[in-house]
Amino acid sequence: MIKAIIVDDEPKAIELISSYVSHFSEFQLVKTFRNGLKALEFINVNKVDVIFLDINMPHLSGLSLSKMIPKETAIVFTTAYSEHAVESYNVNAFDYLLKPISLERFSKTITKLTSAFSINNVVDTNESSKTIFVKSGLETHQLKVDDINYLEKDGNYIYYVTPHKKIMARQSISEAMQNLTTDFIQVQKSFIVNFKKIDSMTPDYITVGEIKIPIGSQFKSILTKKVKSYPKR
């Protein structure tokens, strides 16, 4: 499933693009935003494959936002102003849609996106068996995602902690999240936890094995929603 969000300050534009996305079963619209800052906050803690992004928005423009999101996220700019097209391609936009957007033109973008994600194996139909490659110094380690207990940020580095080893990689939180499955959630500015590995939880910390991980105040509401929506296994 290709996960998408829409960022546009116009409710009618969000409604139109949402209706278009609903026609394509390969895509899941996970969230919509009328504020670029709120969208950035969401992207920093959630995996997003595609962002349909309006260029002209108050406070934080689409072009400015596009420079802050992970390079793995495909950007499809949407705008009523054709003069922005050249500038948008300068930030490696996947595509550019001029409003009013027709379903025919939108379908062409979807076809290109589906093909690109298929070629790059971005869509993983069996998340539980997913493996990732983590570069640590001169070595590259292959990890089964299900084996990871949690990740801990320390300065410019992240530690991938499994029951048997601890691997250090030079990454940001957002870069690490892009390679993980939906079972992982950021619970504190320096910690990402594998939801499957949680043994117990209090309002202030999570226990994974013998490790107690503090819950950041800004992440408590996100964690609560995750607990409520997490599928029973």
XYZ file of N, CA and C in Angstrom:
699
model
N 0.837 -1.191 0.000
C 0.000 0.000 0.000
C 0.882 1.254 0.000
N 0.606 2.168 -0.906
C 1.354 3.426 -0.995
C 0.627 4.466 -0.143
N 1.304 4.989 0.853
C 0.681 5.913 1.807
C 0.874 7.354 1.357
N -0.238 8.087 1.305
C -0.204 9.454 0.797
C -0.848 10.425 1.772
N -0.393 11.685 1.714
C -1.057 12.766 2.439
C -1.294 13.918 1.467
N -2.222 14.788 1.828
C -2.514 15.985 1.035
C -2.272 17.201 1.910
N -1.563 18.188 1.370
C -1.330 19.435 2.097
C -1.791 20.585 1.210
N -2.864 21.238 1.616
C -3.426 22.330 0.819
C -4.271 23.197 1.743
N -4.181 24.504 1.617
C -4.950 25.374 2.503
C -6.387 25.584 2.016
N -6.738 25.010 0.875
C -8.090 25.150 0.342
C -8.883 23.850 0.571
N -9.948 23.896 1.370
C -10.741 22.686 1.658
C -11.288 22.012 0.406
N -11.697 22.798 -0.585
C -12.255 22.203 -1.809
C -11.192 21.437 -2.591
N -9.967 21.948 -2.571
C -8.870 21.250 -3.251
C -8.574 19.922 -2.564
N -8.587 19.929 -1.233
C -8.380 18.695 -0.476
C -9.487 17.692 -0.783
N -10.710 18.173 -0.825
C -11.854 17.297 -1.114
C -11.746 16.667 -2.494
N -11.330 17.454 -3.490
C -11.207 16.940 -4.854
C -10.117 15.880 -4.951
N -8.926 16.200 -4.450
C -7.807 15.248 -4.546
C -8.117 13.992 -3.733
N -8.762 14.151 -2.586
C -9.144 12.987 -1.769
C -10.068 12.059 -2.549
N -11.010 12.649 -3.260
C -11.944 11.831 -4.049
C -11.213 11.120 -5.179
N -10.234 11.785 -5.772
C -9.446 11.157 -6.835
C -8.640 9.973 -6.290
N -7.984 10.187 -5.152
C -7.151 9.126 -4.570
C -7.999 7.889 -4.257
N -9.235 8.101 -3.833
C -10.108 6.983 -3.454
C -10.406 6.029 -4.604
N -10.149 6.464 -5.838
C -10.389 5.608 -7.005
C -9.291 4.560 -7.196
N -8.174 4.705 -6.481
C -7.011 3.846 -6.740
C -6.687 3.002 -5.508
N -6.898 1.695 -5.628
C -6.776 0.789 -4.488
C -5.346 0.651 -3.969
N -4.346 0.982 -4.797
C -2.961 0.866 -4.356
C -2.574 1.961 -3.373
N -3.419 3.008 -3.285
C -3.089 4.168 -2.468
C -3.977 4.252 -1.226
N -3.351 4.645 -0.129
C -4.069 4.876 1.121
C -3.845 6.324 1.543
N -4.912 7.099 1.599
C -4.817 8.481 2.061
C -4.860 8.460 3.588
N -3.724 8.726 4.221
C -3.644 8.580 5.674
C -3.963 9.865 6.427
N -3.827 11.026 5.759
C -4.063 12.284 6.471
C -4.140 13.436 5.476
N -4.870 14.494 5.853
C -4.875 15.725 5.070
C -4.563 16.890 6.004
N -3.930 17.923 5.459
C -3.529 19.065 6.267
C -3.792 20.369 5.518
N -4.162 21.393 6.267
C -4.295 22.733 5.701
C -3.147 23.624 6.156
N -2.201 23.034 6.867
C -1.080 23.767 7.441
C 0.206 22.981 7.211
N 1.194 23.631 6.587
C 2.445 22.953 6.282
C 3.219 22.529 7.510
N 3.155 23.311 8.585
C 3.876 22.971 9.810
C 3.306 21.712 10.454
N 1.976 21.588 10.440
C 1.344 20.378 10.984
C 1.706 19.159 10.146
N 1.778 19.354 8.837
C 2.159 18.252 7.947
C 3.586 17.798 8.237
N 4.489 18.756 8.434
C 5.888 18.430 8.726
C 5.996 17.655 10.029
N 5.229 18.060 11.023
C 5.223 17.354 12.311
C 4.791 15.907 12.122
N 3.784 15.681 11.288
C 3.291 14.321 11.030
C 4.334 13.499 10.280
N 4.938 14.089 9.248
C 5.926 13.378 8.430
C 7.132 12.958 9.259
N 7.483 13.750 10.246
C 8.660 13.450 11.067
C 8.482 12.210 11.930
N 7.240 11.789 12.144
C 7.004 10.618 12.994
C 6.218 9.511 12.305
N 5.879 9.717 11.038
C 5.118 8.712 10.301
C 5.685 8.540 8.893
N 5.641 7.311 8.398
C 6.120 7.030 7.054
C 5.104 7.521 6.033
N 5.552 8.367 5.125
C 4.711 8.876 4.045
C 5.430 8.626 2.722
N 4.744 7.977 1.791
C 5.356 7.678 0.498
C 5.176 8.814 -0.503
N 3.987 9.438 -0.481
C 3.657 10.482 -1.464
C 2.991 11.656 -0.757
N 3.367 12.867 -1.147
C 2.701 14.052 -0.632
C 2.196 14.889 -1.799
N 0.879 15.129 -1.834
C 0.291 16.038 -2.808
C 0.316 17.419 -2.163
N 1.152 18.285 -2.679
C 1.544 19.490 -1.955
C 1.237 20.771 -2.726
N 0.388 21.596 -2.142
C 0.098 22.910 -2.717
C 1.310 23.816 -2.513
N 1.605 24.652 -3.496
C 2.776 25.520 -3.391
C 2.470 26.777 -2.590
N 1.360 27.444 -2.904
C 1.028 28.701 -2.234
C 0.205 28.455 -0.984
N 0.869 28.539 0.191
C 0.188 28.383 1.469
C 0.746 29.400 2.450
N -0.065 29.848 3.396
C 0.440 30.801 4.392
C 1.404 30.139 5.370
N 2.213 30.929 6.007
C 3.161 30.512 7.048
C 4.338 29.710 6.485
N 4.059 28.578 5.860
C 5.115 27.742 5.292
C 4.685 27.306 3.901
N 5.362 27.795 2.878
C 4.981 27.468 1.501
C 5.306 26.016 1.172
N 4.678 25.516 0.126
C 4.953 24.154 -0.303
C 6.393 23.956 -0.719
N 6.973 24.966 -1.378
C 8.369 24.856 -1.793
C 9.294 24.769 -0.584
N 9.005 25.557 0.452
C 9.827 25.508 1.662
C 9.675 24.168 2.363
N 8.435 23.687 2.453
C 8.181 22.397 3.098
C 8.879 21.270 2.352
N 8.885 21.326 1.031
C 9.474 20.248 0.223
C 10.955 20.050 0.518
N 11.615 21.101 0.985
C 13.051 21.019 1.278
C 13.328 20.437 2.652
N 12.272 20.194 3.425
C 12.438 19.699 4.794
C 12.051 18.238 4.956
N 11.413 17.658 3.940
C 10.930 16.286 4.089
C 11.953 15.289 3.541
N 11.896 14.032 3.971
C 12.862 13.021 3.515
C 12.854 12.865 1.995
N 14.024 12.630 1.435
C 14.140 12.535 -0.026
C 13.407 11.326 -0.580
N 13.092 10.339 0.277
C 12.374 9.147 -0.189
C 10.893 9.430 -0.453
N 10.386 10.539 0.058
C 8.979 10.879 -0.136
C 8.787 11.560 -1.484
N 7.930 10.999 -2.312
C 7.666 11.571 -3.634
C 6.771 12.805 -3.484
N 7.177 13.900 -4.106
C 6.421 15.153 -4.022
C 5.678 15.396 -5.331
N 4.363 15.569 -5.223
C 3.555 15.969 -6.370
C 2.998 17.353 -6.054
N 3.523 18.373 -6.714
C 3.063 19.729 -6.465
C 1.715 19.971 -7.132
N 0.856 20.707 -6.438
C -0.430 21.112 -6.996
C -0.553 22.622 -6.801
N -0.887 23.353 -7.860
C -1.006 24.803 -7.751
C -1.820 25.373 -8.904
N -2.353 26.560 -8.685
C -3.098 27.250 -9.742
C -2.204 28.169 -10.559
N -0.916 28.220 -10.199
C -0.006 29.177 -10.842
C 1.077 28.440 -11.623
N 0.968 28.470 -12.940
C 1.877 27.714 -13.796
C 3.311 28.208 -13.717
N 3.516 29.468 -13.308
C 4.886 29.996 -13.273
C 5.752 29.325 -12.214
N 5.110 28.546 -11.317
C 5.885 27.850 -10.290
C 6.451 26.522 -10.791
N 6.076 26.098 -11.974
C 6.459 24.769 -12.460
C 7.967 24.582 -12.500
N 8.669 25.523 -13.081
C 10.123 25.393 -13.212
C 10.780 25.322 -11.844
N 10.344 26.180 -10.926
C 10.935 26.191 -9.590
C 10.667 24.892 -8.851
N 9.482 24.312 -9.061
C 9.160 23.069 -8.368
C 10.045 21.922 -8.832
N 10.374 21.881 -10.103
C 11.249 20.815 -10.590
C 12.667 20.965 -10.056
N 13.036 22.158 -9.619
C 14.357 22.377 -9.033
C 14.499 21.721 -7.669
N 13.380 21.318 -7.059
C 13.457 20.621 -5.781
C 13.086 19.144 -5.960
N 13.333 18.624 -7.144
C 13.148 17.198 -7.438
C 11.710 16.727 -7.233
N 10.764 17.539 -7.709
C 9.365 17.120 -7.641
C 9.139 15.933 -8.562
N 8.308 14.992 -8.102
C 7.988 13.839 -8.941
C 7.095 14.251 -10.098
N 6.148 15.148 -9.819
C 5.240 15.618 -10.861
C 4.668 16.965 -10.442
N 3.980 17.592 -11.387
C 3.430 18.930 -11.178
C 2.032 18.950 -11.774
N 1.021 19.232 -10.945
C -0.363 19.254 -11.397
C -0.912 20.673 -11.317
N -1.393 21.167 -12.438
C -1.929 22.522 -12.507
C -3.440 22.497 -12.249
N -3.877 23.283 -11.265
C -5.301 23.379 -10.960
C -6.026 24.200 -12.026
N -7.290 23.864 -12.341
C -8.067 22.738 -11.802
C -7.562 21.408 -12.347
N -7.426 20.437 -11.489
C -6.846 19.142 -11.855
C -7.942 18.203 -12.345
N -7.768 17.675 -13.534
C -8.740 16.713 -14.065
C -8.390 15.305 -13.584
N -9.377 14.434 -13.530
C -9.140 13.051 -13.132
C -8.227 12.350 -14.130
N -8.353 12.689 -15.406
C -7.502 12.081 -16.434
C -6.031 12.418 -16.185
N -5.763 13.690 -15.909
C -4.370 14.096 -15.653
C -3.866 13.491 -14.346
N -4.725 13.440 -13.328
C -4.349 12.855 -12.046
C -4.030 11.369 -12.205
N -4.805 10.690 -13.033
C -4.590 9.258 -13.267
C -3.214 8.981 -13.868
N -2.752 9.868 -14.730
C -1.420 9.695 -15.323
C -0.338 9.778 -14.245
N -0.509 10.698 -13.303
C 0.441 10.812 -12.202
C 0.426 9.555 -11.339
N -0.770 9.050 -11.060
C -0.905 7.837 -10.247
C -0.221 6.650 -10.933
N -0.394 6.542 -12.231
C 0.240 5.455 -12.981
C 1.756 5.530 -12.876
N 2.293 6.728 -13.011
C 3.738 6.924 -12.896
C 4.233 6.600 -11.485
N 3.475 7.020 -10.482
C 3.853 6.752 -9.092
C 3.845 5.256 -8.803
N 2.786 4.578 -9.233
C 2.668 3.146 -8.994
C 3.828 2.393 -9.622
N 4.179 2.772 -10.845
C 5.293 2.143 -11.542
C 6.609 2.397 -10.816
N 6.828 3.636 -10.384
C 8.073 3.995 -9.708
C 8.222 3.258 -8.384
N 7.152 3.164 -7.608
C 7.230 2.490 -6.320
C 7.400 0.990 -6.490
N 6.823 0.430 -7.542
C 6.970 -0.991 -7.821
C 8.413 -1.322 -8.184
N 9.001 -0.489 -9.029
C 10.388 -0.708 -9.468
C 11.349 -0.626 -8.303
N 11.092 0.313 -7.384
C 12.004 0.533 -6.269
C 11.670 -0.292 -5.037
N 10.677 -1.217 -5.200
C 10.287 -2.111 -4.106
C 9.897 -1.344 -2.854
N 9.270 -0.195 -3.029
C 8.846 0.582 -1.872
C 7.628 -0.042 -1.236
N 6.765 -0.611 -2.034
C 5.574 -1.247 -1.495
C 5.923 -2.647 -1.015
N 5.745 -2.894 0.277
C 6.085 -4.177 0.880
C 4.796 -4.887 1.271
N 4.479 -5.993 0.599
C 3.221 -6.682 0.855
C 3.287 -7.574 2.085
N 4.477 -7.794 2.634
C 4.606 -8.614 3.830
C 5.554 -7.925 4.796
N 5.013 -6.970 5.555
C 5.863 -6.155 6.417
C 6.581 -6.981 7.475
N 5.956 -8.053 7.952
C 6.555 -8.824 9.031
C 7.851 -9.507 8.617
N 8.054 -9.733 7.319
C 9.279 -10.394 6.851
C 10.273 -9.405 6.245
N 9.971 -8.108 6.361
C 10.811 -7.092 5.737
C 12.192 -7.046 6.374
N 13.207 -6.892 5.551
C 14.562 -6.692 6.042
C 15.083 -5.352 5.523
N 15.989 -4.759 6.277
C 16.596 -3.495 5.868
C 18.107 -3.620 5.964
N 18.796 -2.757 5.249
C 20.250 -2.708 5.311
C 20.660 -1.433 6.035
N 21.486 -1.584 7.052
C 21.913 -0.458 7.874
C 23.422 -0.315 7.758
N 23.875 0.843 7.294
C 25.307 1.098 7.124
C 25.889 1.627 8.430
N 26.917 0.948 8.903
C 27.592 1.353 10.130
C 29.090 1.381 9.861
N 29.632 2.581 9.706
C 31.044 2.692 9.351
C 31.306 2.078 7.990
N 32.247 1.144 7.919
C 32.583 0.490 6.659
C 31.735 -0.761 6.415
N 30.927 -1.134 7.400
C 30.112 -2.344 7.282
C 28.653 -1.999 7.015
N 27.965 -2.890 6.315
C 26.523 -2.770 6.104
C 25.864 -4.018 6.661
N 24.924 -3.830 7.584
C 24.265 -4.947 8.266
C 22.856 -5.141 7.722
N 22.482 -6.405 7.554
C 21.104 -6.717 7.171
C 20.330 -7.085 8.431
N 19.207 -6.374 8.659
C 18.394 -6.616 9.842
C 16.981 -6.981 9.440
N 16.414 -7.979 10.098
C 14.991 -8.246 9.953
C 14.264 -7.240 10.835
N 13.346 -6.496 10.257
C 12.688 -5.409 10.984
C 12.010 -5.914 12.250
N 11.413 -7.088 12.193
C 10.732 -7.643 13.367
C 11.679 -7.925 14.530
N 12.980 -8.020 14.261
C 13.950 -8.296 15.317
C 14.366 -7.038 16.081
N 14.022 -5.876 15.562
C 14.437 -4.627 16.204
C 13.508 -4.310 17.378
N 14.089 -4.112 18.562
C 13.302 -3.747 19.743
C 12.976 -2.252 19.756
N 14.009 -1.459 19.552
C 13.832 -0.004 19.539
C 15.057 0.655 18.912
N 14.920 1.934 18.615
C 16.033 2.728 18.093
C 16.247 3.901 19.035
N 17.515 4.208 19.283
C 17.845 5.318 20.172
C 18.752 6.319 19.467
N 18.350 7.574 19.460
C 19.121 8.646 18.832
C 20.142 9.184 19.819
N 21.361 9.382 19.339
C 22.420 9.956 20.169
C 23.244 10.888 19.291
N 22.952 12.187 19.360
C 23.645 13.148 18.507
C 23.290 12.924 17.045
N 24.317 12.734 16.202
C 24.096 12.498 14.776
C 23.914 11.020 14.445
N 23.854 10.174 15.470
C 23.799 8.732 15.239
C 22.532 8.119 15.829
N 22.167 6.964 15.273
C 21.044 6.178 15.790
C 21.538 4.757 16.057
N 21.124 4.205 17.194
C 21.444 2.827 17.532
C 20.223 1.950 17.276
N 20.389 0.923 16.450
C 19.363 -0.088 16.215
C 19.600 -1.194 17.244
N 18.650 -1.381 18.141
C 18.844 -2.331 19.236
C 17.973 -3.561 19.024
N 18.611 -4.725 18.927
C 17.914 -6.008 18.812
C 18.264 -6.829 20.059
N 17.636 -7.994 20.253
C 17.970 -8.807 21.432
C 19.423 -9.273 21.451
N 20.083 -9.263 20.283
C 21.421 -9.850 20.201
C 22.532 -8.862 19.857
N 22.165 -7.694 19.332
C 23.214 -6.750 18.958
C 22.693 -5.329 18.913
N 23.643 -4.400 18.839
C 23.336 -2.971 18.805
C 24.177 -2.359 17.691
N 23.507 -1.806 16.672
C 24.205 -1.294 15.491
C 24.060 0.221 15.423
N 25.193 0.896 15.234
C 25.189 2.350 15.164
C 25.211 2.815 13.714
N 24.336 3.767 13.374
C 24.280 4.313 12.010
C 24.172 5.831 12.086
N 24.759 6.509 11.117
C 24.656 7.970 11.060
C 23.371 8.321 10.307
N 22.292 8.620 11.050
C 20.975 8.873 10.477
C 20.204 9.847 11.350
N 19.198 10.452 10.749
C 18.245 11.245 11.511
C 17.053 10.359 11.854
N 16.205 10.827 12.752
C 14.989 10.096 13.110
C 14.109 9.866 11.882
N 13.909 10.917 11.083
C 13.026 10.799 9.912
C 13.595 9.814 8.891
N 14.916 9.792 8.709
C 15.531 8.846 7.762
C 15.322 7.410 8.232
N 15.463 7.179 9.523
C 15.261 5.828 10.058
C 13.815 5.387 9.901
N 12.871 6.285 10.181
C 11.446 5.947 10.103
C 11.035 5.534 8.693
N 11.682 6.092 7.675
C 11.325 5.777 6.294
C 11.539 4.303 5.965
N 12.469 3.638 6.668
C 12.800 2.247 6.356
C 12.046 1.241 7.226
N 11.306 1.735 8.212
C 10.636 0.852 9.149
C 9.182 0.596 8.740
N 8.535 -0.321 9.438
C 7.139 -0.636 9.148
C 6.225 0.201 10.045
N 4.924 0.047 9.846
C 3.948 0.806 10.624
C 3.883 0.355 12.085
N 4.599 -0.708 12.453
C 4.645 -1.146 13.847
C 5.533 -0.249 14.694
N 6.309 0.607 14.052
C 7.231 1.467 14.790
C 6.637 2.851 15.002
N 6.880 3.404 16.200
C 6.346 4.713 16.551
C 7.367 5.473 17.396
N 7.495 6.753 17.133
C 8.375 7.596 17.933
C 7.643 7.966 19.216
N 8.274 7.697 20.378
C 7.634 7.951 21.668
C 8.347 9.039 22.464
N 9.498 9.455 21.955
C 10.285 10.484 22.625
C 11.241 11.030 21.582
N 11.787 12.218 21.760
C 12.606 12.817 20.714
C 13.808 11.965 20.338
N 14.204 11.041 21.224
C 15.384 10.218 20.950
C 15.076 8.733 20.811
N 13.781 8.346 20.865
C 13.450 6.922 20.842
C 12.330 6.596 19.854
N 12.538 5.513 19.092
C 11.513 4.895 18.257
C 11.354 3.467 18.768
N 10.111 3.041 18.994
C 9.867 1.731 19.593
C 9.081 0.842 18.633
N 9.463 -0.445 18.611
C 8.693 -1.452 17.896
C 7.498 -1.815 18.755
N 6.302 -1.483 18.288
C 5.088 -1.680 19.088
C 4.931 -3.135 19.523
N 5.371 -4.062 18.686
C 5.240 -5.491 19.015
C 6.091 -5.887 20.221
N 7.125 -5.095 20.513
C 8.078 -5.455 21.559
C 7.753 -4.837 22.916
N 6.688 -4.042 22.994
C 6.338 -3.397 24.259
C 5.801 -4.441 25.239
N 6.429 -4.506 26.420
C 5.971 -5.434 27.468
C 4.937 -4.785 28.375
N 5.147 -3.515 28.697
C 4.195 -2.808 29.543
C 4.319 -1.312 29.300
N 3.326 -0.575 29.826
C 3.285 0.855 29.550
C 2.626 1.579 30.720
N 3.173 2.734 31.098
C 2.560 3.621 32.072
C 2.373 4.967 31.380
N 1.744 5.944 32.030
C 1.617 7.261 31.390
C 2.954 7.944 31.110
N 4.025 7.464 31.776
C 5.311 8.159 31.659
C 6.414 7.385 30.938
N 6.284 6.061 30.858
C 7.340 5.309 30.194
C 6.826 3.986 29.641
N 7.624 3.433 28.713
C 7.352 2.138 28.092
C 8.454 1.176 28.510
N 8.084 -0.072 28.760
C 9.080 -1.085 29.095
C 9.228 -2.061 27.937
N 10.465 -2.207 27.473
C 10.810 -3.184 26.434
C 11.897 -4.065 27.024
N 11.538 -5.297 27.388
C 12.497 -6.145 28.078
C 12.823 -5.535 29.436
N 14.122 -5.261 29.667
C 14.550 -4.654 30.929
C 14.771 -3.150 30.802
N 14.443 -2.602 29.624
C 14.687 -1.194 29.360
C 13.417 -0.372 29.527
N 13.521 0.717 30.288
C 12.412 1.650 30.435
C 12.678 2.877 29.570
N 11.750 3.153 28.663
C 11.908 4.253 27.714
C 10.894 5.349 28.055
N 11.360 6.568 28.346
C 10.432 7.641 28.710
C 9.559 8.057 27.533
N 8.331 8.462 27.838
C 7.399 8.945 26.811
C 7.410 10.466 26.827
N 7.746 11.080 25.708
C 7.763 12.533 25.610
C 6.350 13.085 25.637
N 6.170 14.232 26.274
C 4.832 14.799 26.425
C 4.158 15.058 25.085
N 4.953 15.475 24.059
C 4.362 15.790 22.761
C 3.980 14.548 21.974
N 4.398 13.365 22.458
C 4.101 12.121 21.741
C 3.012 11.294 22.424
N 2.534 11.736 23.591
C 1.566 10.938 24.347
C 0.251 10.754 23.599
N -0.240 11.812 22.964
C -1.517 11.698 22.248
C -1.387 10.768 21.051
N -0.236 10.837 20.342
C 0.007 9.963 19.194
C 0.068 8.503 19.653
N 0.725 8.278 20.788
C 0.848 6.924 21.323
C -0.519 6.380 21.744
N -1.331 7.233 22.357
C -2.676 6.814 22.775
C -3.512 6.391 21.575
N -3.437 7.163 20.491
C -4.175 6.813 19.288
C -3.670 5.493 18.698
N -2.361 5.287 18.762
C -1.769 4.050 18.251
C -2.281 2.845 19.036
N -2.343 2.987 20.355
C -2.821 1.891 21.202
C -4.273 1.545 20.861
N -5.101 2.574 20.670
C -6.523 2.356 20.387
C -6.754 1.733 19.026
N -5.907 2.111 18.051
C -6.118 1.641 16.685
C -5.320 0.388 16.338
N -4.418 -0.015 17.243
C -3.532 -1.139 16.909
C -4.346 -2.416 16.781
N -4.124 -3.173 15.680
C -4.920 -4.395 15.454
C -4.614 -5.479 16.480
N -5.647 -6.184 16.898
C -5.461 -7.311 17.816
C -4.823 -8.472 17.069
N -3.849 -9.115 17.685
C -3.107 -10.182 17.007
C -3.347 -11.511 17.705
